[in-house]
Amino acid sequence: MRSIVCVEPGKLESQIKDKPVAASGEVLVKIKSIGICGTDIHAFGGNQPFFSYPRVLGHELSGEIEAVGEGVDLPIGQAVYVIPYISCGKCVACRKGKTNCCSNIEVIGVHRDGGMCEYLAVPASAVVKADGLSFNDMAVVECLAIGAHAVRRAQISQQDTVLVLGAGPIGIGALQFAQEAGAKVLVADVKQEKLDFCRKEYQVDGVVDVTADVEAQLRDLTQGDFPSVIIDCTGNLKAMQSAFTQLAHGGTIVFVSVVKGDVSFTDTEFHKRETTLLGSRNATLEDFEHVVACLKAGTVKSSALITHTTKFSGLVESFTQWVKPESGVIKAVVEMD
Ligand SMILES: [Zn+2]
Ligand SMILES: [Zn+2]
C-alpha cells in the first residue's frame, strides 16, 4: 500500500509498505480522508514534544471497514471515523471515564504510526459509525471535538459571554460549540483577516484585536462585565497569562493549548474573582458523538473550516506548501485517490 512517512523533520517521503492485517480485537480501516492538524505541522517542523522519527503522521481520519479481526462484530464496508486516542482502560483517569487524559495514552499518528496511508489497523473501540456524514466531515470530527470538550468542561450556557483566544481551527471549533450552547461569543486574534473570517462565517458577537488595547475592547463589548469564560487556543504564554486579569468575577478559564513553560498569575487577581482554572485535553466519546449530532443538525459546520483539499497522490507537494503561514490554511483535508 502507499504511505507517506515523515522520515525526519522537514522531510516527507512516499513509501510502499505491506498492507496491515486486523489482529484480534482490531479493525482494518480503508482510509478515505485525512485531516491535517497543527500536531502534524509541528511534527513535520520538528518541534512537537513526544515525537520520534520515522513516523507516519495523520490522526484525523475517516474511512471504511475493510476487514475485522477475531471477536469484532462490525460490518464490512461500514463508514467510520477514528478516535485517535488509545487509552489503557485501567489507569486512575480511565477508571473515572476520563479516557482523554489516560496516563498511558497513545495517540495514533503521534506515539504510533498514523493514517497517511491506504490502510490502518486500529482497535475496534477506536472506530465509530457515522452514517450520513461525508468522509471529509468525519475527518474533522476530532478537531471539532477538542473545542466541544473545552466547552463542556466549562459548562457553558446562555448566561455566558465567552472569549475565545486564538482563531485557528481549534478556536473556531470552540467558538462554534460555545454558540451552540447559547453563549454570546467574542473572539480575539492578532490577525485581522482571521477576525474578519469569524465575523463573516460564524457571526460572532464581537472581535478583539490583540494588537490594540484588549482591556478597553473587552470592557466595551461586555458593558464592563468582562467575559465569564475565557478559552485559550493560542499556544502563547502571554495570551494565557492575560486571561487572569481579563476574566469576569466568578469566571472560568480553560486552557486548551499547551505551552512549554510556566504560567504565572497574581494570586490577588485569581482570588478576588474566585477564578476556576481548567485544563482541557483531547476529547472523549461523548464529545465526538456531540460533534456528529451537531454536524448532522447543522448547528455546527465544517464547510468554512476546510479551506484546502488535495488528493493523496499530491500530499507531499501540498503539505510543504500548507506549512507556510502565507498559505492561509485553516484546515486542510486529504482525499484518498
Ligand atoms: Zn488533530
Ligand atoms: Zn488509562
XYZ file of C-alpha atoms and ligand atoms in Angstrom:
339
model
C 0.000 0.000 0.000
C 1.015 3.621 -0.473
C 2.071 5.520 2.629
C 3.690 8.859 3.403
C 6.408 8.771 6.033
C 7.880 11.727 7.902
C 11.412 10.311 7.833
C 12.939 13.275 9.681
C 11.805 16.818 10.477
C 11.102 18.699 7.256
C 11.030 15.576 5.063
C 8.019 13.549 3.879
C 8.625 10.511 1.685
C 6.308 8.236 -0.326
C 6.907 4.595 0.563
C 5.286 1.307 -0.383
C 4.514 -0.805 2.677
C 2.751 -4.110 3.342
C -0.996 -3.858 3.825
C -1.591 -4.452 7.550
C -3.923 -7.142 8.876
C -6.503 -6.720 11.613
C -5.337 -8.623 14.698
C -7.762 -9.943 17.291
C -9.945 -7.081 18.538
C -8.880 -4.789 15.694
C -10.426 -3.472 12.511
C -8.672 -2.671 9.272
C -9.777 0.747 8.039
C -9.529 1.694 4.370
C -8.630 5.373 4.750
C -10.839 7.838 2.842
C -9.992 11.290 4.245
C -7.208 12.665 6.421
C -7.480 15.995 8.217
C -4.220 17.890 8.655
C -3.731 19.187 12.179
C -1.370 21.541 13.984
C 0.184 18.420 15.521
C 1.162 17.132 12.050
C 2.622 20.507 11.137
C 4.602 20.722 14.390
C 5.825 17.146 13.950
C 6.940 17.949 10.414
C 8.650 21.083 11.732
C 10.453 19.049 14.406
C 9.011 20.987 17.346
C 6.449 18.513 18.618
C 7.319 17.023 22.024
C 6.836 13.216 22.461
C 7.835 12.599 18.867
C 10.234 10.172 17.254
C 11.071 9.621 13.576
C 10.432 7.991 11.166
C 6.688 8.316 11.761
C 3.562 8.082 9.607
C 1.576 11.191 10.563
C -2.175 11.697 10.459
C -4.686 11.201 13.258
C -7.833 12.912 11.913
C -9.184 10.015 9.932
C -12.243 8.613 8.265
C -12.699 5.521 6.163
C -14.494 2.250 5.603
C -14.094 -1.020 7.411
C -12.127 -3.290 5.089
C -11.707 -6.285 7.420
C -12.231 -7.220 11.060
C -10.124 -9.278 13.440
C -11.294 -12.050 15.725
C -14.065 -11.077 18.137
C -15.085 -7.911 16.295
C -18.686 -7.548 15.199
C -18.752 -4.638 12.747
C -19.987 -4.768 9.129
C -17.502 -4.708 6.253
C -17.896 -1.513 4.225
C -19.199 0.470 7.217
C -18.233 4.173 7.123
C -16.396 5.174 10.301
C -14.312 7.906 11.834
C -11.381 7.122 14.083
C -10.943 8.278 17.677
C -7.168 8.542 17.677
C -6.604 8.325 21.432
C -5.811 4.789 22.527
C -6.402 4.632 26.285
C -5.412 1.821 28.637
C -8.791 1.368 30.362
C -7.029 0.617 33.655
C -5.378 3.770 34.984
C -6.911 6.133 37.511
C -8.190 8.503 34.780
C -9.680 5.688 32.668
C -11.415 4.234 35.742
C -13.210 7.566 36.105
C -14.185 7.608 32.413
C -11.600 10.286 31.607
C -10.015 8.303 28.788
C -8.945 11.581 27.153
C -6.237 12.054 29.777
C -5.281 8.392 30.312
C -1.879 8.250 31.975
C -0.734 5.724 29.353
C -2.371 7.409 26.364
C -1.120 6.610 22.885
C -2.205 8.882 20.084
C -2.382 7.448 16.576
C -0.034 9.419 14.319
C 1.935 10.694 17.329
C 3.054 7.810 19.555
C 2.370 5.175 16.884
C 2.062 5.310 13.087
C -0.955 7.193 11.806
C -3.214 7.334 8.805
C -1.279 8.923 5.948
C -1.571 5.573 4.182
C -4.194 3.448 2.444
C -4.987 1.033 5.297
C -4.655 1.281 9.058
C -5.341 -1.392 11.693
C -6.762 0.063 14.927
C -8.562 -1.321 17.992
C -12.273 -1.787 17.237
C -13.035 0.558 20.156
C -11.311 3.383 18.241
C -13.794 3.455 15.348
C -17.284 4.941 15.446
C -20.019 4.510 12.846
C -21.057 7.840 11.363
C -23.622 7.298 8.635
C -24.939 10.408 6.968
C -21.735 12.456 7.095
C -19.247 12.932 4.269
C -15.783 11.424 4.709
C -14.308 14.939 4.838
C -16.709 15.932 7.635
C -15.798 12.780 9.535
C -12.115 13.639 9.158
C -12.583 16.932 11.029
C -14.689 15.487 13.856
C -11.580 15.096 16.036
C -10.544 18.702 15.563
C -14.046 19.917 16.439
C -14.265 17.525 19.398
C -11.325 19.289 21.082
C -13.349 22.523 21.102
C -16.523 20.694 22.140
C -14.685 19.151 25.094
C -13.421 22.557 26.267
C -16.959 23.975 26.108
C -18.313 21.006 28.059
C -15.557 21.330 30.676
C -16.609 24.936 31.316
C -20.342 24.047 31.421
C -21.095 26.987 29.128
C -24.710 28.177 28.960
C -26.827 31.035 27.612
C -25.773 33.146 30.589
C -22.150 33.193 29.491
C -20.111 35.586 27.447
C -17.235 33.505 26.114
C -13.958 34.910 24.853
C -12.040 32.536 22.584
C -8.347 33.412 22.379
C -6.905 32.354 19.012
C -8.939 31.853 15.829
C -7.170 28.766 14.483
C -9.100 25.534 13.788
C -9.363 24.614 17.496
C -10.521 28.120 18.417
C -13.094 28.019 15.630
C -14.324 24.680 16.972
C -14.602 26.116 20.487
C -16.449 29.191 19.307
C -18.985 27.140 17.376
C -19.790 24.908 20.355
C -20.000 27.917 22.682
C -22.524 29.400 20.239
C -24.329 26.083 20.087
C -24.581 26.175 23.899
C -26.310 29.547 23.579
C -23.498 31.795 24.799
C -22.539 35.190 23.478
C -19.147 34.680 21.800
C -16.193 37.013 21.305
C -13.005 36.033 19.559
C -9.508 37.510 19.831
C -6.594 37.124 17.469
C -3.538 39.016 16.269
C -4.568 38.683 12.612
C -7.311 40.934 11.290
C -8.176 38.534 8.441
C -8.899 35.775 10.939
C -11.207 38.068 12.898
C -12.977 39.083 9.676
C -13.367 35.389 8.856
C -15.006 34.660 12.236
C -17.341 37.600 11.853
C -18.382 36.622 8.347
C -18.591 32.836 8.694
C -19.791 32.473 12.284
C -21.442 35.828 13.059
C -19.585 36.128 16.373
C -20.890 38.817 18.723
C -17.626 40.710 18.774
C -13.959 40.550 17.818
C -10.935 41.703 19.790
C -7.815 42.937 18.045
C -4.976 41.754 20.251
C -2.584 44.321 18.801
C -4.700 47.157 20.316
C -5.932 47.831 23.901
C -7.578 44.493 24.750
C -8.952 45.523 28.125
C -10.742 48.558 26.679
C -12.255 46.478 23.878
C -13.467 43.813 26.312
C -14.970 46.423 28.635
C -16.886 47.899 25.686
C -18.069 44.552 24.346
C -19.316 43.306 27.732
C -20.689 46.552 29.256
C -17.905 46.399 31.822
C -18.589 42.810 32.944
C -15.706 41.104 31.071
C -16.059 37.556 29.696
C -17.400 34.923 32.099
C -15.429 32.197 30.298
C -12.094 32.528 28.502
C -10.986 29.599 26.332
C -7.347 29.778 25.319
C -6.459 28.144 21.997
C -3.320 30.148 21.230
C -0.325 28.157 22.444
C 1.001 31.538 23.553
C 2.158 32.020 27.136
C 1.449 35.760 27.182
C -2.115 35.236 25.936
C -2.710 32.524 28.547
C -1.482 34.774 31.337
C -3.591 37.702 30.146
C -6.739 35.662 30.842
C -6.293 36.022 34.610
C -6.909 39.774 34.521
C -9.455 39.878 31.690
C -11.952 37.487 33.235
C -15.297 38.374 34.855
C -15.622 37.867 38.590
C -16.860 34.322 39.199
C -15.497 33.285 35.806
C -13.737 30.271 34.324
C -10.538 29.949 32.296
C -9.977 26.882 30.094
C -6.507 26.153 28.758
C -6.853 24.049 25.610
C -3.491 24.876 24.133
C -0.284 23.616 25.653
C 2.915 25.575 26.094
C 6.287 24.515 27.330
C 6.883 26.832 30.254
C 5.468 28.148 33.492
C 2.188 30.028 33.555
C 2.163 32.612 36.337
C -0.542 34.861 37.749
C -1.066 37.221 40.643
C -2.964 35.453 43.379
C -4.987 38.533 44.359
C -6.368 38.713 40.785
C -7.089 34.993 40.846
C -8.651 35.017 44.283
C -10.826 38.106 44.093
C -12.602 36.624 41.074
C -12.857 33.155 42.636
C -11.426 32.028 39.302
C -11.970 28.478 38.105
C -8.975 27.299 36.063
C -9.396 24.195 33.922
C -7.114 22.245 31.637
C -8.771 20.607 28.639
C -7.072 17.747 26.869
C -8.231 15.813 23.800
C -11.874 14.669 23.925
C -13.995 11.691 24.925
C -16.526 9.591 23.003
C -19.291 11.788 24.434
C -17.701 14.851 22.755
C -17.240 13.036 19.442
C -20.895 11.983 19.477
C -21.968 15.546 20.279
C -19.925 16.848 17.324
C -21.513 14.343 14.942
C -25.024 15.197 16.192
C -24.323 18.937 15.720
C -22.875 18.429 12.224
C -25.953 16.414 11.253
C -28.296 19.009 12.740
C -26.365 21.810 11.029
C -25.815 23.698 14.317
C -22.063 23.401 13.693
C -20.450 23.437 10.274
C -17.233 22.094 8.868
C -17.582 23.727 5.459
C -15.909 27.034 6.303
C -13.244 25.298 8.366
C -11.937 23.188 5.467
C -10.097 25.760 3.361
C -7.811 23.430 1.373
C -8.082 19.912 -0.047
C -5.793 17.700 -2.073
C -5.628 14.127 -3.323
C -3.382 11.625 -1.542
C -1.073 11.444 -4.575
C -0.453 15.195 -4.232
C 0.010 15.158 -0.463
C 3.795 15.534 -0.213
C 3.779 18.547 -2.514
C 0.705 20.189 -0.937
C 1.861 19.611 2.626
C 5.101 21.505 2.106
C 3.018 24.450 0.824
C 0.463 24.268 3.654
C 3.048 24.558 6.399
C 3.921 28.070 5.192
C 1.973 30.697 7.165
C 1.145 32.647 3.981
C -0.783 29.645 2.597
C -3.854 30.793 4.594
C -4.733 27.210 5.599
C -7.220 26.903 8.432
C -7.928 23.235 7.889
C -6.676 21.060 5.055
C -8.104 17.659 4.162
C -6.500 14.962 2.047
C -8.788 12.723 -0.008
C -7.666 9.221 -0.916
C -7.366 8.639 -4.684
Zn -5.740 16.950 15.495
Zn -5.727 4.843 31.127
